[in-house]
Coordinates of C-alpha atoms in Angstrom, one line a residue:
Chain D
M1 CA 0.0 0.0 0.0
N2 CA 1.3 3.4 -0.8
G3 CA 0.5 7.1 -1.3
L4 CA -3.1 8.0 -1.6
L5 CA -4.6 4.7 -0.5
E6 CA -2.5 4.8 2.6
Q7 CA -3.8 8.3 3.3
M8 CA -7.4 7.2 2.9
T9 CA -6.7 4.2 5.1
E10 CA -5.4 6.5 7.8
K11 CA -8.5 8.6 7.4
A12 CA -10.8 5.5 7.6
L13 CA -8.9 4.4 10.8
K14 CA -9.6 7.8 12.5
L15 CA -13.3 7.7 11.4
N16 CA -13.7 4.0 12.3
V17 CA -14.7 3.1 8.8
P18 CA -14.3 -0.5 7.5
L19 CA -12.6 0.4 4.2
S20 CA -12.0 -3.1 3.1
V21 CA -14.1 -6.3 3.6
Q22 CA -13.6 -9.9 2.4
L23 CA -17.0 -11.6 1.9
D24 CA -17.0 -15.3 1.3
L25 CA -20.0 -16.1 -0.8
T26 CA -19.8 -19.8 -0.2
Y27 CA -17.6 -22.5 1.4
R28 CA -18.6 -25.0 -1.3
C29 CA -15.8 -25.8 -3.6
N30 CA -15.1 -27.8 -6.7
E31 CA -11.6 -28.6 -5.6
R32 CA -10.5 -30.3 -2.4
C33 CA -7.1 -28.7 -1.7
V34 CA -5.2 -30.7 0.9
H35 CA -4.3 -27.6 2.9
C36 CA -7.7 -25.9 2.9
Y37 CA -9.1 -24.8 6.3
L38 CA -12.8 -24.8 5.3
D39 CA -15.7 -27.2 5.8
H40 CA -17.2 -27.4 2.3
D41 CA -20.7 -28.4 3.3
D42 CA -23.4 -25.8 3.0
H43 CA -24.7 -25.0 6.4
G44 CA -27.1 -22.4 5.3
E45 CA -25.5 -19.7 3.1
M46 CA -27.1 -16.3 2.9
T47 CA -29.6 -15.9 0.1
T48 CA -29.3 -13.6 -2.8
A49 CA -31.6 -11.1 -1.1
E50 CA -29.6 -11.3 2.2
I51 CA -26.3 -10.7 0.4
K52 CA -27.6 -7.8 -1.5
H53 CA -29.0 -6.3 1.7
L54 CA -25.6 -6.8 3.3
L55 CA -23.8 -5.2 0.4
K56 CA -26.0 -2.2 0.7
E57 CA -25.3 -2.0 4.4
M58 CA -21.5 -2.3 3.7
A59 CA -21.6 0.5 1.1
D60 CA -23.5 2.7 3.5
A61 CA -20.8 2.0 6.1
G62 CA -18.1 3.2 3.8
V63 CA -16.7 -0.1 2.5
F64 CA -14.8 0.6 -0.7
I65 CA -12.7 -2.5 -1.4
L66 CA -14.8 -5.7 -1.6
T67 CA -13.0 -9.0 -2.0
L68 CA -15.4 -11.8 -3.0
S69 CA -14.0 -15.2 -2.1
G70 CA -14.9 -18.6 -0.9
G71 CA -15.1 -21.6 -1.4
E72 CA -15.4 -21.3 -5.1
I73 CA -17.4 -18.1 -5.8
F74 CA -18.6 -19.3 -9.3
L75 CA -20.5 -22.2 -7.7
R76 CA -23.1 -19.6 -6.6
K77 CA -25.7 -19.5 -9.4
D78 CA -26.4 -15.9 -8.5
F79 CA -22.7 -14.9 -8.6
F80 CA -23.0 -12.5 -11.6
E81 CA -26.2 -11.0 -10.2
L82 CA -24.3 -10.2 -7.0
L83 CA -21.3 -9.0 -8.8
E84 CA -23.4 -6.7 -11.0
Y85 CA -25.1 -5.3 -8.0
A86 CA -21.8 -4.7 -6.2
R87 CA -20.2 -3.0 -9.2
R88 CA -23.0 -1.2 -11.1
T89 CA -25.3 -0.2 -8.3
L90 CA -22.9 0.1 -5.3
M91 CA -19.7 0.9 -7.1
F92 CA -17.4 -1.2 -4.9
C93 CA -13.8 -1.8 -6.0
V94 CA -14.2 -5.5 -6.4
K95 CA -11.5 -8.1 -6.2
L96 CA -12.1 -11.8 -6.9
K97 CA -10.4 -14.9 -5.4
T98 CA -11.1 -18.0 -7.3
N99 CA -9.6 -21.3 -8.6
A100 CA -11.1 -20.1 -12.0
M101 CA -12.1 -23.6 -13.0
L102 CA -15.4 -22.3 -14.2
I103 CA -14.2 -19.3 -16.0
R104 CA -14.3 -19.6 -19.8
E105 CA -14.3 -16.9 -22.5
R106 CA -17.9 -15.8 -21.7
E107 CA -17.4 -15.4 -18.0
A108 CA -14.1 -13.6 -18.6
A109 CA -15.9 -11.1 -20.8
R110 CA -18.6 -10.5 -18.2
I111 CA -16.0 -10.0 -15.5
R112 CA -14.3 -7.4 -17.7
D113 CA -17.6 -5.7 -18.5
L114 CA -18.4 -5.3 -14.9
G115 CA -15.1 -3.6 -14.2
V116 CA -13.5 -6.0 -11.6
E117 CA -10.2 -4.6 -10.3
S118 CA -8.4 -7.9 -10.2
V119 CA -8.8 -11.7 -10.2
Q120 CA -6.5 -13.8 -7.9
I121 CA -6.2 -17.4 -9.0
S122 CA -4.5 -20.2 -7.0
I123 CA -1.8 -22.0 -8.9
Y124 CA 0.3 -24.4 -6.8
S125 CA 2.8 -25.6 -9.4
H126 CA 3.6 -25.5 -13.1
R127 CA 3.4 -29.3 -13.2
P128 CA 0.0 -30.9 -13.5
E129 CA 1.0 -33.8 -11.3
V130 CA 1.9 -31.5 -8.5
H131 CA -0.9 -29.0 -8.8
D132 CA -3.6 -31.6 -9.3
A133 CA -2.3 -33.7 -6.4
I134 CA -2.9 -30.6 -4.2
T135 CA -6.4 -29.7 -5.5
L136 CA -7.3 -33.5 -5.8
V137 CA -8.9 -32.7 -9.1
P138 CA -7.3 -34.1 -12.3
G139 CA -7.0 -31.5 -15.0
S140 CA -7.4 -28.6 -12.6
L141 CA -4.1 -26.9 -13.6
K142 CA -5.0 -26.8 -17.2
R143 CA -8.5 -25.4 -16.6
S144 CA -7.1 -22.7 -14.2
L145 CA -4.4 -21.7 -16.6
D146 CA -6.8 -21.6 -19.5
A147 CA -8.8 -19.2 -17.4
V148 CA -5.8 -17.1 -16.7
R149 CA -5.3 -16.7 -20.4
F150 CA -9.0 -15.9 -21.0
L151 CA -9.0 -13.2 -18.3
K152 CA -5.7 -11.8 -19.5
S153 CA -6.9 -11.6 -23.1
Q154 CA -9.8 -9.4 -21.8
G155 CA -7.3 -7.0 -20.3
L156 CA -8.0 -7.9 -16.8
R157 CA -5.4 -7.8 -14.0
V158 CA -4.7 -11.3 -12.9
V159 CA -2.7 -12.4 -9.9
I160 CA -1.4 -15.9 -9.5
A161 CA -1.3 -16.9 -5.8
N162 CA 1.2 -19.6 -5.1
V163 CA 0.9 -21.1 -1.6
L164 CA 4.1 -22.8 -0.6
M165 CA 3.9 -26.3 0.9
T166 CA 6.1 -29.3 1.2
Q167 CA 4.7 -30.7 -2.0
N168 CA 5.4 -27.7 -4.2
M169 CA 8.1 -25.7 -2.5
Q170 CA 10.7 -26.4 -5.2
D171 CA 8.4 -25.3 -8.0
Y172 CA 8.0 -21.6 -7.1
P173 CA 10.7 -20.4 -9.5
A174 CA 9.0 -22.1 -12.3
V175 CA 5.6 -20.8 -11.3
R176 CA 7.0 -17.3 -11.2
A177 CA 8.5 -17.9 -14.7
L178 CA 5.1 -19.1 -15.9
A179 CA 3.4 -15.9 -14.5
A180 CA 5.9 -13.8 -16.3
E181 CA 5.3 -15.7 -19.5
L182 CA 1.5 -15.1 -19.1
G183 CA 2.1 -11.5 -18.2
V184 CA 0.4 -11.7 -14.8
D185 CA 1.5 -10.9 -11.2
C186 CA 2.5 -13.6 -8.8
T187 CA 2.5 -13.8 -5.0
L188 CA 4.1 -16.4 -2.9
D189 CA 2.6 -17.2 0.5
P190 CA 3.9 -19.8 3.0
T191 CA 0.8 -19.4 5.1
I192 CA -1.1 -22.6 6.1
T193 CA -4.1 -21.7 8.2
P194 CA -5.5 -24.0 10.9
M195 CA -9.0 -25.4 10.2
M196 CA -11.8 -23.1 11.3
D197 CA -12.7 -25.7 13.9
G198 CA -9.3 -25.4 15.5
D199 CA -7.8 -28.6 13.9
R200 CA -4.2 -27.8 13.3
S201 CA -3.2 -31.0 11.5
V202 CA -3.0 -29.2 8.1
L203 CA 0.0 -27.3 9.5
S204 CA 2.1 -30.3 8.9
L205 CA 1.9 -29.4 5.2
G206 CA 3.9 -26.2 5.8
V207 CA 7.4 -25.8 4.5
D208 CA 10.3 -26.4 6.9
Q209 CA 12.9 -24.1 8.2
T210 CA 15.5 -24.8 5.5
A211 CA 13.0 -24.1 2.8
L212 CA 11.9 -20.8 4.4
Q213 CA 15.5 -19.7 4.7
Q214 CA 15.9 -20.4 1.0
V215 CA 12.9 -18.2 0.2
F216 CA 14.0 -15.4 2.5
R217 CA 17.4 -15.4 0.9
D218 CA 16.1 -15.3 -2.6
A219 CA 17.1 -11.8 -3.8
S220 CA 14.7 -12.0 -6.7
L221 CA 11.9 -12.2 -4.1
V222 CA 12.9 -10.0 -1.2
G223 CA 15.2 -7.5 -2.8
D224 CA 18.2 -6.7 -0.6
V225 CA 18.7 -9.9 1.3
E226 CA 21.0 -8.3 3.9
E227 CA 18.4 -5.7 4.7
F228 CA 15.5 -8.1 4.6
C229 CA 17.2 -10.5 7.0
A230 CA 18.7 -7.9 9.3
I231 CA 18.0 -8.1 13.0
S232 CA 15.8 -5.1 13.9
T233 CA 16.8 -2.6 16.4
N234 CA 14.9 -2.0 19.6
P235 CA 11.6 -0.2 19.0
D236 CA 10.9 3.2 20.3
E237 CA 7.9 4.1 22.4
D238 CA 5.9 5.1 19.3
A239 CA 6.3 1.7 17.8
L240 CA 4.8 0.1 20.9
E241 CA 1.7 2.2 20.4
N242 CA 1.3 0.8 16.9
L243 CA -1.7 -1.4 15.9
P244 CA -0.8 -5.1 15.4
C245 CA -2.6 -5.2 12.0
S246 CA -5.6 -3.8 10.1
A247 CA -8.0 -6.6 11.2
G248 CA -10.9 -5.0 13.0
H249 CA -9.5 -1.5 12.4
T250 CA -10.2 -0.8 8.8
S251 CA -11.0 -4.3 7.6
C252 CA -13.1 -7.3 8.5
Y253 CA -14.4 -10.6 7.1
V254 CA -18.0 -11.9 6.6
S255 CA -18.7 -15.6 6.2
P256 CA -21.3 -17.1 3.9
Y257 CA -23.5 -17.5 7.0
G258 CA -23.3 -13.9 7.9
D259 CA -20.8 -14.2 10.7
V260 CA -18.5 -11.2 11.1
F261 CA -14.9 -11.7 12.1
P262 CA -12.0 -9.3 12.3
C263 CA -10.3 -11.2 9.5
V264 CA -10.7 -14.5 7.5
Q265 CA -7.8 -15.8 9.6
F266 CA -9.1 -14.5 12.9
P267 CA -12.3 -16.4 13.7
L268 CA -13.3 -14.4 16.7
P269 CA -17.2 -14.1 16.6
T270 CA -18.3 -10.5 16.7
G271 CA -21.8 -10.7 15.4
N272 CA -24.1 -12.0 12.6
V273 CA -25.6 -9.8 9.9
R274 CA -28.8 -11.8 9.9
K275 CA -29.4 -10.6 13.4
Q276 CA -27.8 -7.2 13.5
R277 CA -26.9 -4.4 11.1
F278 CA -23.4 -4.6 9.8
I279 CA -22.5 -1.1 11.0
D280 CA -23.7 -1.9 14.5
I281 CA -21.5 -5.0 14.7
W282 CA -18.6 -3.0 13.3
R283 CA -19.0 -0.1 15.8
H284 CA -20.4 -1.7 18.9
S285 CA -19.4 -5.3 19.1
D286 CA -17.6 -5.9 22.4
A287 CA -15.3 -8.5 20.7
M288 CA -14.5 -6.1 17.8
N289 CA -13.7 -3.3 20.2
D290 CA -11.6 -5.6 22.3
V291 CA -9.5 -6.4 19.2
R292 CA -9.4 -2.7 18.4
S293 CA -8.0 -1.8 21.9
I294 CA -4.9 -3.9 21.5
R295 CA -1.6 -2.1 20.9
V296 CA 1.8 -3.6 20.4
K297 CA 2.7 -2.6 24.0
D298 CA -0.2 -4.9 25.2
L299 CA 1.2 -8.1 23.7
T300 CA 2.4 -10.6 26.2
T301 CA 5.9 -11.9 25.6
C302 CA 6.2 -10.0 22.2
T303 CA 7.0 -6.6 23.8
S304 CA 10.3 -8.0 25.1
C305 CA 11.2 -9.7 21.8
S306 CA 13.9 -8.5 19.6
H307 CA 11.7 -9.0 16.6
V308 CA 8.7 -6.9 17.9
S309 CA 9.2 -4.1 15.4
S310 CA 9.7 -6.3 12.3
C311 CA 7.7 -9.4 13.1
S312 CA 4.7 -10.4 10.9
R313 CA 2.8 -11.5 14.0
C314 CA -0.7 -12.4 13.0
P315 CA -3.2 -11.8 15.8
G316 CA -5.6 -14.3 14.2
L317 CA -3.0 -17.0 14.4
A318 CA -2.2 -16.0 17.9
F319 CA -6.0 -16.3 18.7
L320 CA -6.0 -19.7 17.1
E321 CA -3.2 -20.6 19.5
G322 CA -5.3 -19.5 22.4
N323 CA -4.5 -15.8 23.1
M324 CA -4.9 -12.9 20.7
R325 CA -2.6 -10.9 22.8
G326 CA 0.0 -13.7 22.8
P327 CA 2.7 -14.6 20.3
S328 CA 2.0 -16.5 17.1
S329 CA 4.5 -19.3 17.2
Q330 CA 4.4 -19.7 13.5
D331 CA 5.5 -16.1 13.1
C332 CA 8.2 -16.5 15.7
E333 CA 9.5 -19.3 13.6
R334 CA 9.4 -17.1 10.6
S335 CA 11.4 -14.4 12.2
Y336 CA 13.9 -17.0 13.3
A337 CA 14.2 -18.3 9.7
R338 CA 14.7 -14.8 8.5
T339 CA 17.3 -13.6 11.0
G340 CA 18.7 -16.7 12.8
V341 CA 17.7 -15.1 16.1
P342 CA 15.1 -17.0 18.2
S343 CA 12.1 -15.1 19.4
A344 CA 11.4 -14.4 23.1
N345 CA 8.6 -16.9 22.8
M346 CA 10.9 -19.6 21.5
L347 CA 13.4 -18.9 24.2
A348 CA 10.8 -19.0 26.9
K349 CA 9.5 -22.3 25.6
K350 CA 13.0 -23.6 25.5
R351 CA 13.6 -22.5 29.1
A352 CA 10.4 -24.1 30.2
G353 CA 11.4 -27.3 28.6
A354 CA 8.4 -27.3 26.4
G355 CA 10.4 -26.3 23.3
Q356 CA 12.1 -28.5 20.9
N357 CA 15.4 -28.3 19.3
L358 CA 15.7 -24.9 17.6
G359 CA 16.3 -25.4 14.0
Q360 CA 14.7 -28.8 14.0
T361 CA 11.2 -28.0 15.2
N362 CA 8.0 -27.5 13.3
L363 CA 9.4 -24.2 12.2
G364 CA 7.9 -22.0 9.6
R365 CA 4.5 -23.5 9.3
A366 CA 2.6 -20.4 8.6
D367 CA 2.9 -16.7 8.3
L368 CA 0.9 -13.7 7.2
V369 CA 3.8 -12.2 5.3
Q370 CA 2.9 -12.4 1.7
I371 CA 6.0 -12.3 -0.4
R372 CA 5.3 -10.5 -3.6
V373 CA 7.5 -11.3 -6.5
L374 CA 9.7 -8.4 -7.6
P375 CA 9.1 -6.2 -9.4
A376 CA 5.4 -6.1 -8.7
N377 CA 2.6 -3.6 -8.5
V378 CA 1.4 -2.7 -5.1
E379 CA -1.8 -4.2 -3.9
T380 CA -3.6 -1.3 -5.4
S381 CA -1.9 1.3 -7.5
A382 CA -2.5 4.5 -5.7
T383 CA -1.2 7.4 -7.6
S384 CA -2.3 10.7 -6.2
A385 CA -4.0 12.9 -8.7
T386 CA -6.4 15.2 -7.0
A387 CA -8.7 17.0 -9.4
Chain K
M1 CA -23.1 27.2 -28.6
S2 CA -23.3 23.4 -28.0
R3 CA -24.0 22.1 -24.5
L4 CA -21.8 19.6 -22.7
Y5 CA -23.2 16.6 -20.9
V6 CA -21.3 14.6 -18.3
A7 CA -21.9 11.1 -17.0
R8 CA -20.1 9.0 -14.4
N9 CA -18.1 6.2 -16.0
P10 CA -19.6 2.9 -14.8
R11 CA -16.3 1.2 -14.9
V12 CA -14.8 3.1 -12.0
A13 CA -15.2 2.3 -8.3
A14 CA -16.3 5.1 -6.0
R15 CA -17.0 5.8 -2.4
S16 CA -17.4 9.0 -0.3
L17 CA -15.3 9.0 2.8
D18 CA -16.4 11.8 5.1
G19 CA -17.4 13.9 2.2
E20 CA -14.2 13.2 0.2
M21 CA -14.9 11.2 -2.9
M22 CA -12.5 8.3 -3.7
I23 CA -12.5 7.1 -7.3
M24 CA -10.5 4.1 -8.6
S25 CA -9.9 4.1 -12.3
G26 CA -11.3 1.1 -14.2
R27 CA -8.5 1.5 -16.6
D28 CA -5.4 1.0 -14.4
S29 CA -6.6 0.9 -10.8
T30 CA -5.2 4.4 -10.2
L31 CA -6.8 5.9 -7.1
F32 CA -8.0 9.5 -7.2
T33 CA -9.6 11.8 -4.6
L34 CA -11.8 14.5 -5.8
N35 CA -11.9 18.1 -4.4
K36 CA -15.1 19.7 -3.5
T37 CA -15.9 21.1 -6.9
A38 CA -15.0 17.8 -8.6
T39 CA -17.2 15.9 -6.1
I40 CA -20.2 18.1 -7.0
L41 CA -19.5 17.5 -10.6
W42 CA -19.3 13.7 -10.1
Q43 CA -22.4 13.6 -8.0
S44 CA -24.3 15.6 -10.6
A45 CA -23.0 13.8 -13.6
D46 CA -26.2 11.9 -14.5
G47 CA -25.7 12.1 -18.3
T48 CA -28.9 14.2 -18.8
T49 CA -28.3 17.4 -16.9
P50 CA -26.2 19.8 -19.1
L51 CA -23.0 21.0 -17.5
D52 CA -24.1 24.7 -17.6
E53 CA -27.1 23.7 -15.5
I54 CA -24.9 21.8 -13.0
V55 CA -22.7 24.9 -12.8
E56 CA -25.7 27.2 -12.3
H57 CA -27.7 25.1 -9.9
R58 CA -25.0 23.3 -7.9
I59 CA -21.5 25.0 -8.2
C60 CA -22.6 28.6 -8.2
Q61 CA -24.9 27.9 -5.3
E62 CA -21.9 26.5 -3.4
F63 CA -19.2 28.9 -4.3
E64 CA -19.1 32.7 -4.8
V65 CA -18.1 32.7 -8.4
E66 CA -19.1 34.3 -11.7
P67 CA -21.2 31.9 -13.8
A68 CA -19.1 32.3 -16.9
E69 CA -15.9 31.8 -15.1
A70 CA -17.4 28.8 -13.2
L71 CA -18.5 27.2 -16.5
H72 CA -15.1 27.7 -18.1
D73 CA -13.4 26.1 -15.0
A74 CA -16.0 23.3 -14.9
E75 CA -15.4 22.5 -18.6
T76 CA -11.7 22.3 -18.0
L77 CA -12.3 20.1 -14.9
A78 CA -14.7 17.8 -16.8
R79 CA -12.2 17.3 -19.7
E80 CA -9.5 16.5 -17.1
L81 CA -11.8 13.9 -15.4
A82 CA -12.7 12.5 -18.8
S83 CA -9.0 12.1 -19.7
H84 CA -8.7 9.8 -16.6
E85 CA -11.9 8.0 -17.7
I86 CA -13.6 9.0 -14.5
I87 CA -16.5 10.6 -16.3
Q88 CA -17.7 10.6 -19.9
I89 CA -18.4 13.8 -21.8
S90 CA -20.5 14.4 -24.8
E91 CA -22.5 17.0 -26.7
E92 CA -25.5 14.7 -26.5
P93 CA -27.2 13.3 -23.4
I94 CA -25.5 10.1 -22.2
P95 CA -27.8 7.2 -21.2
Q96 CA -26.8 5.8 -17.8
P97 CA -27.4 2.2 -16.7
N98 CA -28.0 3.2 -13.1
P99 CA -28.0 6.4 -11.0
A100 CA -25.4 5.3 -8.4
A101 CA -22.7 7.8 -7.4
G102 CA -21.0 5.8 -4.7
E103 CA -22.6 7.7 -1.9
S104 CA -22.2 6.6 1.6
R105 CA -20.7 8.4 4.6

């Protein structure tokens, strides 16, 4: 984020406006990715009318950037009706996240006509045998890549999202090369999210410490390796007053069932739009306001950590570990992989005898840091040009 | 003298944040914010109200400015917004698919 968008985000923060929302339209999916954190059964998705009502409430609340995700969004028969309402009537900046299996020429043309800002598509490998083994759908790589080409041919901005796991870790350079060949952006993300019911078994799919070190020392990804991997200096008082992240401050997440959470990766219930107005949940939920009250100085353990000013600590992952004010072990491990310096949390665990051998533990299982391939556009190009 | 009509480009994204209009270009995702005059122009750009009427009824009501000078400035502004594909301009009325202007807070 840069420039004007950053200014508008600061303004939204002061005004308590939810500038950005991810809305999952469904948890149903036509792939069965081995690392997915969702239950794909339909437990009572919002209807078309309910979603339109919610979108109107969100527009009235000031939401500008709307990310439609899932599940697989194109499994909703009303998808284009909802997209048209979001774009034409409510004028959201709409981003889509999809596996794109159901996007052909016709759908790509409609997406273009409706002025979608970007389409993010998950590609796990350039090799069908690897990608399809992760999605558990034969032929899925071909269909997704065909869709990338359809969308690109319509002039749409396409982003390939490459989640790094043990199965596909060595393929990321080739995925990046493929993205370059297709003329689309590419992001790498080593985040594996625990299941929404708390089951953490999927974390075993995460890449190990050695692999993370390889990624963090890839100059084509991180730029100046020395600078990226440098040990941060002690934070000043101002840094301790910082917000841990935007979740609950200028952004939130709504599930297909109307549940509102601070973030898709932060399943703290704050209310349900079937029972309350979106703006009332946003402004008055005790849970949302509790999240909002947290400053870096309030974090247990982390305030004394040498990584506190540079850590990618995710409050949602910390919450999933049991304490949203506590450390996120996965991010501790990430900082360790980056710098070689163990976090305060890791040292405390070691002292308590609960830790394992540093460097040989389940390090680097997840992280919120999204490593964007260089050179890349920012999330949203934000050139200031005031009329 | 021909009249100028202005219409919001349906391909942009728009939202008002505390009275300041944010516009994201549908062409290249460039973000703009509009000043007060441009915001009035955007809100009034329904494709059927001529620019001179917008100037007379909206802009001159808001600012102490001579109508002829205001119209000249508004035409310049409209052409600049059109160059960024934020609005469309025409010497004929422009049919609009919907009346939305991204209003909110």
